[in-house]
mmCIF file of C-alpha atoms in Angstrom:
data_model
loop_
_atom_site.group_PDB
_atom_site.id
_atom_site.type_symbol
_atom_site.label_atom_id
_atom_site.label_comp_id
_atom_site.label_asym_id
_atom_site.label_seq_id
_atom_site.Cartn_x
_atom_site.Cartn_y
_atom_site.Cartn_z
ATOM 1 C CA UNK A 138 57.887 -97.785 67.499
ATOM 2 C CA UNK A 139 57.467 -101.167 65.867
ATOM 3 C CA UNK A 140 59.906 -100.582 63.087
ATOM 4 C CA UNK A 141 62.398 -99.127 65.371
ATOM 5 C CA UNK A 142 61.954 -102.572 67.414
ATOM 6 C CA UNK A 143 62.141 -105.040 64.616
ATOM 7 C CA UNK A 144 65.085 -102.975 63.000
ATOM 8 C CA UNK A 145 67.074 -103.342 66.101
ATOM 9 C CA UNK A 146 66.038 -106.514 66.499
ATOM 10 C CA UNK A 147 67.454 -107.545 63.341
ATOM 11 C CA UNK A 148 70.695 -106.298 64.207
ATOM 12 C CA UNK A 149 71.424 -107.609 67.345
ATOM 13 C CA UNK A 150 70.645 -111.181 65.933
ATOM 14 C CA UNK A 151 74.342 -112.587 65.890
ATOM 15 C CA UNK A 152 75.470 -116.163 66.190
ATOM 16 C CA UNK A 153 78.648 -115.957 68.322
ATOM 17 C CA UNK A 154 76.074 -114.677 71.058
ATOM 18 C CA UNK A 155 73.443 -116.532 73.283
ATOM 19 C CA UNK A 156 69.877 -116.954 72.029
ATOM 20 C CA UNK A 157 67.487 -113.505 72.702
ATOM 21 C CA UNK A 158 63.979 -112.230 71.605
ATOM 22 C CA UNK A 159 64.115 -112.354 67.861
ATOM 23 C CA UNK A 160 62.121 -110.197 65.039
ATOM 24 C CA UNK A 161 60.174 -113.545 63.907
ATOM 25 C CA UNK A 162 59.128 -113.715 67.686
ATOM 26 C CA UNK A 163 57.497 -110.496 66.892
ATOM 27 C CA UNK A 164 56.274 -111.188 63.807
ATOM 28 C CA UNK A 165 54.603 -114.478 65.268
ATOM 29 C CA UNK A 166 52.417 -112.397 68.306
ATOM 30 C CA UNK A 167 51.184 -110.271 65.244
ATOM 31 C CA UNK A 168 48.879 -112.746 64.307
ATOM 32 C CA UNK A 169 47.179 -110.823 67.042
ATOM 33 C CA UNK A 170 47.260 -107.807 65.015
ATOM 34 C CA UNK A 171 49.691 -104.697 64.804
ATOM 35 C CA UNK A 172 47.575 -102.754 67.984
ATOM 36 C CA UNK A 173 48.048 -105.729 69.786
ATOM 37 C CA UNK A 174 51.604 -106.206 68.654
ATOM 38 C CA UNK A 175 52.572 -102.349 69.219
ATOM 39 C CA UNK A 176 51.033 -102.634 73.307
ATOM 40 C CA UNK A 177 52.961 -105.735 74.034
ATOM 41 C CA UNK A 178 56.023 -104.720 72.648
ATOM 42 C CA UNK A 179 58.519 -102.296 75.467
ATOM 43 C CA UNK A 180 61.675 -100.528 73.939
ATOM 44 C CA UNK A 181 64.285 -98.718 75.881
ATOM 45 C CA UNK A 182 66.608 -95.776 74.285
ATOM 46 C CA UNK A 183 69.549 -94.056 75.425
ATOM 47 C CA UNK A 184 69.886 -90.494 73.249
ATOM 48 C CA UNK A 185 67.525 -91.515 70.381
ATOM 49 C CA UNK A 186 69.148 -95.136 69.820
ATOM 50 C CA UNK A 187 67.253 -98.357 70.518
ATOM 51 C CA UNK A 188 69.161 -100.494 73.779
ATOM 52 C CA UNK A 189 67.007 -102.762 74.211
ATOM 53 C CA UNK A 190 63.345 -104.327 73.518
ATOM 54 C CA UNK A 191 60.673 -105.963 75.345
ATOM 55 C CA UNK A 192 57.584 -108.389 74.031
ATOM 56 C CA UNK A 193 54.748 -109.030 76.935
ATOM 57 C CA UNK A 194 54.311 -112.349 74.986
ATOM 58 C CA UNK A 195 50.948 -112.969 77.888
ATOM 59 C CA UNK A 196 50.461 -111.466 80.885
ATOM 60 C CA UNK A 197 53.035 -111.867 83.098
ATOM 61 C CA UNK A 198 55.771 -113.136 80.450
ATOM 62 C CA UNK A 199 58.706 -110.571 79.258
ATOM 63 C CA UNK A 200 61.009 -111.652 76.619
ATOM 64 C CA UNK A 201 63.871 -109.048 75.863
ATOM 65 C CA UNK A 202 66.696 -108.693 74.064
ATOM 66 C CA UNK A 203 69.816 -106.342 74.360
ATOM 67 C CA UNK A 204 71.632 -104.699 71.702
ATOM 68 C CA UNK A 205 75.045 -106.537 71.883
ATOM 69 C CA UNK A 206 77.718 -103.327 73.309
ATOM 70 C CA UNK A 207 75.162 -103.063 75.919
ATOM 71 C CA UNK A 208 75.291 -106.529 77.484
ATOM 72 C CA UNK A 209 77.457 -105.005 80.411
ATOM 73 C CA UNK A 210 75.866 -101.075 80.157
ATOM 74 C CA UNK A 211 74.819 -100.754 84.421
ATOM 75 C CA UNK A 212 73.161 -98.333 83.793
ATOM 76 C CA UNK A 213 71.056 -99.674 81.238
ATOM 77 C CA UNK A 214 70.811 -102.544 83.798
ATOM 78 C CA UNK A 215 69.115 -100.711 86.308
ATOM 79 C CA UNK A 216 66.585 -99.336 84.283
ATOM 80 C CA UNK A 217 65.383 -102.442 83.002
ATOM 81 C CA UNK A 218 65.606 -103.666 86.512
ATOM 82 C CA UNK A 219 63.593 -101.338 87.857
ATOM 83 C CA UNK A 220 60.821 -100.927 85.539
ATOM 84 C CA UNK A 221 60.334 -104.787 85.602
ATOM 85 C CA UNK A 222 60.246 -105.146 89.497
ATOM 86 C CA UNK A 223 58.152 -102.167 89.951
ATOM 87 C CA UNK A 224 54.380 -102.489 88.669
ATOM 88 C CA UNK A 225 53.847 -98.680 88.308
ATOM 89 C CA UNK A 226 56.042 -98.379 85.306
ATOM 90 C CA UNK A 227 53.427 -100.881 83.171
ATOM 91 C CA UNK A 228 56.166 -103.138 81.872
ATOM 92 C CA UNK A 229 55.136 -106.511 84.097
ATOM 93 C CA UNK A 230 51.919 -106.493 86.707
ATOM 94 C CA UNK A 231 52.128 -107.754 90.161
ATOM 95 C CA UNK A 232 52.186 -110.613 91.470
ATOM 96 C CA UNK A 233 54.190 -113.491 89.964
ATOM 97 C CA UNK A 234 55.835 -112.765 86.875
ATOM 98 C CA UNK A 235 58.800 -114.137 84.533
ATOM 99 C CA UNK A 236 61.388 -112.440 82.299
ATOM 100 C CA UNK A 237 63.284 -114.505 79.632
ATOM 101 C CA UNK A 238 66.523 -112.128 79.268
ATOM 102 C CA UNK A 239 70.020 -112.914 77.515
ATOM 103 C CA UNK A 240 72.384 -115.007 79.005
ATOM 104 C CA UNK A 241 75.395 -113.137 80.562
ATOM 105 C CA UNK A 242 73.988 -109.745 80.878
ATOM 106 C CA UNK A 243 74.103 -107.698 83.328
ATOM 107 C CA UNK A 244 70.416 -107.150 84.114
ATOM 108 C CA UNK A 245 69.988 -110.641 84.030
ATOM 109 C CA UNK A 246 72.609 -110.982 87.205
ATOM 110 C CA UNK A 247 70.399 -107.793 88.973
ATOM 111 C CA UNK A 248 67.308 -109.748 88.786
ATOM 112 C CA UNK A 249 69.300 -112.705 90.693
ATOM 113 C CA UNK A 250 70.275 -110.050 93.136
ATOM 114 C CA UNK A 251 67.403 -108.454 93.582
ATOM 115 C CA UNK A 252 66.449 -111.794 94.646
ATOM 116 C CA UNK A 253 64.405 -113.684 91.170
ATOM 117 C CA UNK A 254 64.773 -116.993 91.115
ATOM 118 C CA UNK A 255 65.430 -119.510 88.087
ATOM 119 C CA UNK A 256 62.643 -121.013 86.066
ATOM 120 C CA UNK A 257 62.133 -124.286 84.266
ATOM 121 C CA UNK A 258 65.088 -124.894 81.569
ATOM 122 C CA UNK A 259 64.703 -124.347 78.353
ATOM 123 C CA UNK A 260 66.629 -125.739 75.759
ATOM 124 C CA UNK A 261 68.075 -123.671 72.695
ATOM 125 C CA UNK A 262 69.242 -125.582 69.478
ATOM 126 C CA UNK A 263 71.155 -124.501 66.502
ATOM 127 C CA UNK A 264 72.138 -125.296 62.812
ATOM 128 C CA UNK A 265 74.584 -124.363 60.960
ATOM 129 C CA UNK A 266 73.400 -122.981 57.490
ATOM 130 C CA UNK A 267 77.087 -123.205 55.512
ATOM 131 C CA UNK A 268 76.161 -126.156 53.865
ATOM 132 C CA UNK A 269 73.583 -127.701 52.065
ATOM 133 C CA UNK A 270 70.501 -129.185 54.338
ATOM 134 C CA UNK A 271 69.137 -132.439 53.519
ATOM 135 C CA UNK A 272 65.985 -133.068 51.536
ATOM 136 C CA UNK A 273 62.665 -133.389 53.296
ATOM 137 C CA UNK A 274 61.881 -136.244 51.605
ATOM 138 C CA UNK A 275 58.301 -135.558 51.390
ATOM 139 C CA UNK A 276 56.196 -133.014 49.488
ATOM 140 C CA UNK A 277 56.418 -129.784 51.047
ATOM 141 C CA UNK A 278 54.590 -126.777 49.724
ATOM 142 C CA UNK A 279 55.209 -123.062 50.707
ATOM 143 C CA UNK A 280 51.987 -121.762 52.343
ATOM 144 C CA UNK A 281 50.288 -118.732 50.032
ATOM 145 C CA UNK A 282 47.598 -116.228 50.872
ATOM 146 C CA UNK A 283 45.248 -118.728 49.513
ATOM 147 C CA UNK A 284 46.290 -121.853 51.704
ATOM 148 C CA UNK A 285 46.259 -119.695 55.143
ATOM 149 C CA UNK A 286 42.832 -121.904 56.617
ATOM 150 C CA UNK A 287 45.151 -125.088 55.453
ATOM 151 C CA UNK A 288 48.303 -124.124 57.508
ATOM 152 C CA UNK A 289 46.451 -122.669 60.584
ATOM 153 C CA UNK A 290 44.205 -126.329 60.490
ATOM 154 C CA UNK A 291 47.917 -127.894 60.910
ATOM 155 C CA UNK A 292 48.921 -125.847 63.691
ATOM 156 C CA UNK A 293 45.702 -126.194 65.831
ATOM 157 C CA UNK A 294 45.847 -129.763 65.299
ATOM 158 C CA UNK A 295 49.449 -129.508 66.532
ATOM 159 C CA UNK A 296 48.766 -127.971 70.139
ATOM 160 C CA UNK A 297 46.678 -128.879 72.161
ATOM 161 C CA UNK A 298 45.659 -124.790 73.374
ATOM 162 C CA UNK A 299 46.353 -123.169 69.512
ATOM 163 C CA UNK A 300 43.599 -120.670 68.763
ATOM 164 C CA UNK A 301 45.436 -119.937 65.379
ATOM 165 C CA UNK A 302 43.333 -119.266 62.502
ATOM 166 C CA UNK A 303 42.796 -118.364 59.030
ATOM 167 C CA UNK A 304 42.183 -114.759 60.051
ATOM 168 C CA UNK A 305 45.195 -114.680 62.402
ATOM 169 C CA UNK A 306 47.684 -116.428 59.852
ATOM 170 C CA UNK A 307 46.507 -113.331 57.632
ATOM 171 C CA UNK A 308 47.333 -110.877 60.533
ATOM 172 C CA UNK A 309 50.638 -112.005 60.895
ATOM 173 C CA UNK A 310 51.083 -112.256 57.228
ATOM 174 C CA UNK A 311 50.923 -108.401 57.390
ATOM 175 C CA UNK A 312 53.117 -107.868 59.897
ATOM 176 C CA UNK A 313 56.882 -106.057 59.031
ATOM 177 C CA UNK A 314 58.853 -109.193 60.275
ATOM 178 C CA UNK A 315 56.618 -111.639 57.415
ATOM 179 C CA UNK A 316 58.667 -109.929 54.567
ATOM 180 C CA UNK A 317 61.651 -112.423 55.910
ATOM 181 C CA UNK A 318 59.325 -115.189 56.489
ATOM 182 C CA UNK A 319 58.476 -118.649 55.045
ATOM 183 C CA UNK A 320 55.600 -120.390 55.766
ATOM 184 C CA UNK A 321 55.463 -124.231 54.278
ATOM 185 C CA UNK A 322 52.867 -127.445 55.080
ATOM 186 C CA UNK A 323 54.816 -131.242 54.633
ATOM 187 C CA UNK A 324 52.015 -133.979 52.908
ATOM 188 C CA UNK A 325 51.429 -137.246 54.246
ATOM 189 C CA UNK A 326 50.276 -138.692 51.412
ATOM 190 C CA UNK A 327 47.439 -136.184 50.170
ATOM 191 C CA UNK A 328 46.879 -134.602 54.202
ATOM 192 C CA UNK A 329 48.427 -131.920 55.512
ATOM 193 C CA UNK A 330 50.357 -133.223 58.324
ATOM 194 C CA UNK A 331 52.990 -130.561 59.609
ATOM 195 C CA UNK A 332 53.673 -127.111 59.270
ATOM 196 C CA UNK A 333 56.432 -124.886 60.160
ATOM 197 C CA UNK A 334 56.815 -120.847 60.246
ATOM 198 C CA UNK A 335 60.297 -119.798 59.762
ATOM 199 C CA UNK A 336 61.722 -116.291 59.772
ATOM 200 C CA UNK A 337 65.098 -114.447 59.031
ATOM 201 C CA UNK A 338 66.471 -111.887 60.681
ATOM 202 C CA UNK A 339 68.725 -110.730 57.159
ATOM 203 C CA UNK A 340 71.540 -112.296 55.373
ATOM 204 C CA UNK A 341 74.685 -113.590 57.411
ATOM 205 C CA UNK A 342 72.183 -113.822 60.466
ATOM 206 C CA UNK A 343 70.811 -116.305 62.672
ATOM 207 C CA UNK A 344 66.886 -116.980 61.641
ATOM 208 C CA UNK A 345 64.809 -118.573 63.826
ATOM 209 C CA UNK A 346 61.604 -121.435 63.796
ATOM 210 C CA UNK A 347 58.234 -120.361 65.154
ATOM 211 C CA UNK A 348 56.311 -122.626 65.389
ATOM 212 C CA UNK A 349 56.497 -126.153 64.408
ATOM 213 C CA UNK A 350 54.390 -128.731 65.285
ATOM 214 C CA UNK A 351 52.691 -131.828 63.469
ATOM 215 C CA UNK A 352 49.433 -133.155 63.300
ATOM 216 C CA UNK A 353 48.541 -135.325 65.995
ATOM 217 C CA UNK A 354 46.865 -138.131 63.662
ATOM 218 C CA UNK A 355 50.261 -137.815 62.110
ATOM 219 C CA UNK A 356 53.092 -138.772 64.440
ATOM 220 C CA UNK A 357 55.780 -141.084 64.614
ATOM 221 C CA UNK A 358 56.403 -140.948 60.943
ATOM 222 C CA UNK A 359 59.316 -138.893 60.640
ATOM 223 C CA UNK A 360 57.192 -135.466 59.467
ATOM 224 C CA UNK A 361 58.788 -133.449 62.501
ATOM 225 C CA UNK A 362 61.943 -133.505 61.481
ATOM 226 C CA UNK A 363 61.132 -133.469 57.637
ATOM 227 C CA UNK A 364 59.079 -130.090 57.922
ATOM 228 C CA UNK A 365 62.352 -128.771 60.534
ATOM 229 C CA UNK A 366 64.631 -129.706 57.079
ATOM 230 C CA UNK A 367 62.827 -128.005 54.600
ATOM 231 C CA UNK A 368 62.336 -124.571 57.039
ATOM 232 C CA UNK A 369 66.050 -124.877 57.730
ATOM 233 C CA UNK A 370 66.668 -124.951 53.828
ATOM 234 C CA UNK A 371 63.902 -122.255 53.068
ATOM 235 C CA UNK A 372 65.837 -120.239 55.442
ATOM 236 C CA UNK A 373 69.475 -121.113 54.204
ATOM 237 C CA UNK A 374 67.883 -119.728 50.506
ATOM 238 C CA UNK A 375 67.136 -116.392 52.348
ATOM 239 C CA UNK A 376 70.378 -116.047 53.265
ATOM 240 C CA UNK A 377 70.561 -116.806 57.229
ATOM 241 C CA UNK A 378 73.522 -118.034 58.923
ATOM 242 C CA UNK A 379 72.204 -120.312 61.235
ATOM 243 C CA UNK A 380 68.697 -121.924 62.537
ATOM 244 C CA UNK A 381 68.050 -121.585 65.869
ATOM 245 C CA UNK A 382 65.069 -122.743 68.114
ATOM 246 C CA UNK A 383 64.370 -122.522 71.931
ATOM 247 C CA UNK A 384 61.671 -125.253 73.758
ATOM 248 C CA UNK A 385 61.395 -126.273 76.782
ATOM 249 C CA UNK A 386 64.002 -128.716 77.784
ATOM 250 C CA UNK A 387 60.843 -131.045 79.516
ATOM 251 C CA UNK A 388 59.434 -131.759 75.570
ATOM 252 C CA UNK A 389 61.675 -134.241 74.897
ATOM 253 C CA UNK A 390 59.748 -135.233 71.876
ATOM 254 C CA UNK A 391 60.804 -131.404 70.023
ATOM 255 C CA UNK A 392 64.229 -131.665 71.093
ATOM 256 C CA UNK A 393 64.562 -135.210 70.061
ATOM 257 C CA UNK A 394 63.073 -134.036 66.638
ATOM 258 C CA UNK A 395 65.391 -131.064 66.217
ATOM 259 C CA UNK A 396 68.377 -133.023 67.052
ATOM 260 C CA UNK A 397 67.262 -135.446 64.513
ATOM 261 C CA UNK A 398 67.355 -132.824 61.454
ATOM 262 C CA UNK A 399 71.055 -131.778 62.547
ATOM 263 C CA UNK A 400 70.301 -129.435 65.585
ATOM 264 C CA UNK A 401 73.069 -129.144 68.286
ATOM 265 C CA UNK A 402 71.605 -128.434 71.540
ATOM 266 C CA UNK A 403 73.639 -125.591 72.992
ATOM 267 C CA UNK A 404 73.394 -125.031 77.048
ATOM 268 C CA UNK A 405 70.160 -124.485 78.554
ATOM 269 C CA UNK A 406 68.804 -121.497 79.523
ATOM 270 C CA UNK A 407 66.019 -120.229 82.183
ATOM 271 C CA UNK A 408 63.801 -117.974 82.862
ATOM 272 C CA UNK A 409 63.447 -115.964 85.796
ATOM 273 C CA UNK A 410 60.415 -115.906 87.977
ATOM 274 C CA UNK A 411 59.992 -113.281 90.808
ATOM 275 C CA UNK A 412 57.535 -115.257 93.273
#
């Protein structure tokens, strides 16, 4: 089941539509491992083809994407209506509960009608990858098997609740999305001090950044948007169209840093939270 999801996921990754679930948002929750990954992740077929997929990214969080001809497919709609609102079907529990689904689809106007109600904003930034990105300036290094414990050190000292480690930056490292990953640390002086995860979705497609963050002994020297510049480039060099990135529109401090490396903020989005 997880190679059908990530293969469709890959597919439906196109830049003239809105931001959705992306394979490198798979391939980040497999740092929890590939059980883990397989029993959080929902798919939905019509006659032996993939429609749409689901990630339970926490308890009471579903992110899905929809293959593009299916945007405005009712009865796909319903079904994905109805096994989110009811408990029994084991796609969301009771109780309060939020779906992050593409903007203008259909099942995203039958949860407003079926009375869900809009979340916090989020905002979702691009970059185009035609051209050439600017240097990092700084020394960046591409995170190997052997540098894992040095990268997740980064990350947990990036947010505040990270429980990434060594052993979970090898679990995701075996994951099917990592093949179209890069992984790369940005020095301040000889220390670590930021650290970015960046993942492609195949040539002449949008890839997308999960996670960056920067040290917090660290900040306020430019490394945010350095380690954002070389992702963007390692990504350009495996052949993606664009960079894109979705945070919540209330951290000013990430969207001022991805505007900063060249990110255009594009219109926000919400989630939707059934109360």
């Amino acid at each position: 089941m997880l190679d059908d999801a990530v293969r469709a996921l890959r597919e439906w990754q196109r830049d003239d539509l809105p931001f959705q679930l992306h394979p490198g948002d798979v391939g980040w929750y497999w740092r929890f491992g590939e059980e883990a990954t397989e029993a959080a992740v929902r798919v939905w077929r019509r006659d032996g083809r993939v429609l749409a997929v689901g990630l339970l990214d926490g308890a009471d969080l579903l992110r899905c994407a929809i293959a593009p001809d299916a945007r405005q497919d009712e009865d796909l709609a319903r079904r994905l209506a109805d096994d989110v609102c009811d408990p029994d079907r084991g796609v969301l529990p009771a109780g309060k509960v939020y779906v992050e689904s593409p903007a203008g689809t259909r099942f995203k106007e039958l949860l407003s009608e079926r009375g869900w109600q809009s979340d916090e904003p989020w905002t979702s930034l691009r970059l185009d990858l035609s051209s050439p990105v600017p240097g990092p300036g700084v020394r960046v290094e591409v995170v190997e098997p052997g540098k894992a414990s040095l990268h997740a050190a980064v990350i947990r000292a990036s947010f505040e609740k990270s429980t990434f480690t060594e052993e979970r930056w090898h679990a995701m490292a075996s994951g099917l999305p990592f093949a179209d990953a890069r992984c790369l640390v940005a020095f301040d002086g000889q220390d670590a001090a930021a650290a970015i995860t960046v993942w492609s979705a195949g040539p002449g497609r949008p890839g997308v950044v999960e996670p960056m963050g920067v040290h917090h002994d660290h900040r306020g020297r430019g490394l945010g948007r350095a380690i954002t510049l070389a992702g963007a480039a390692a990504l350009r060099d495996l052949g993606s169209s664009s960079a894109v990135v979705c945070t919540p529109s209330s951290n000013a401090g990430a969207v001022a840093t991805y505007r900063a490396a060249g990110f255009t903020a594009l219109p926000e989005v919400h989630d939707q939270r059934r109360d």
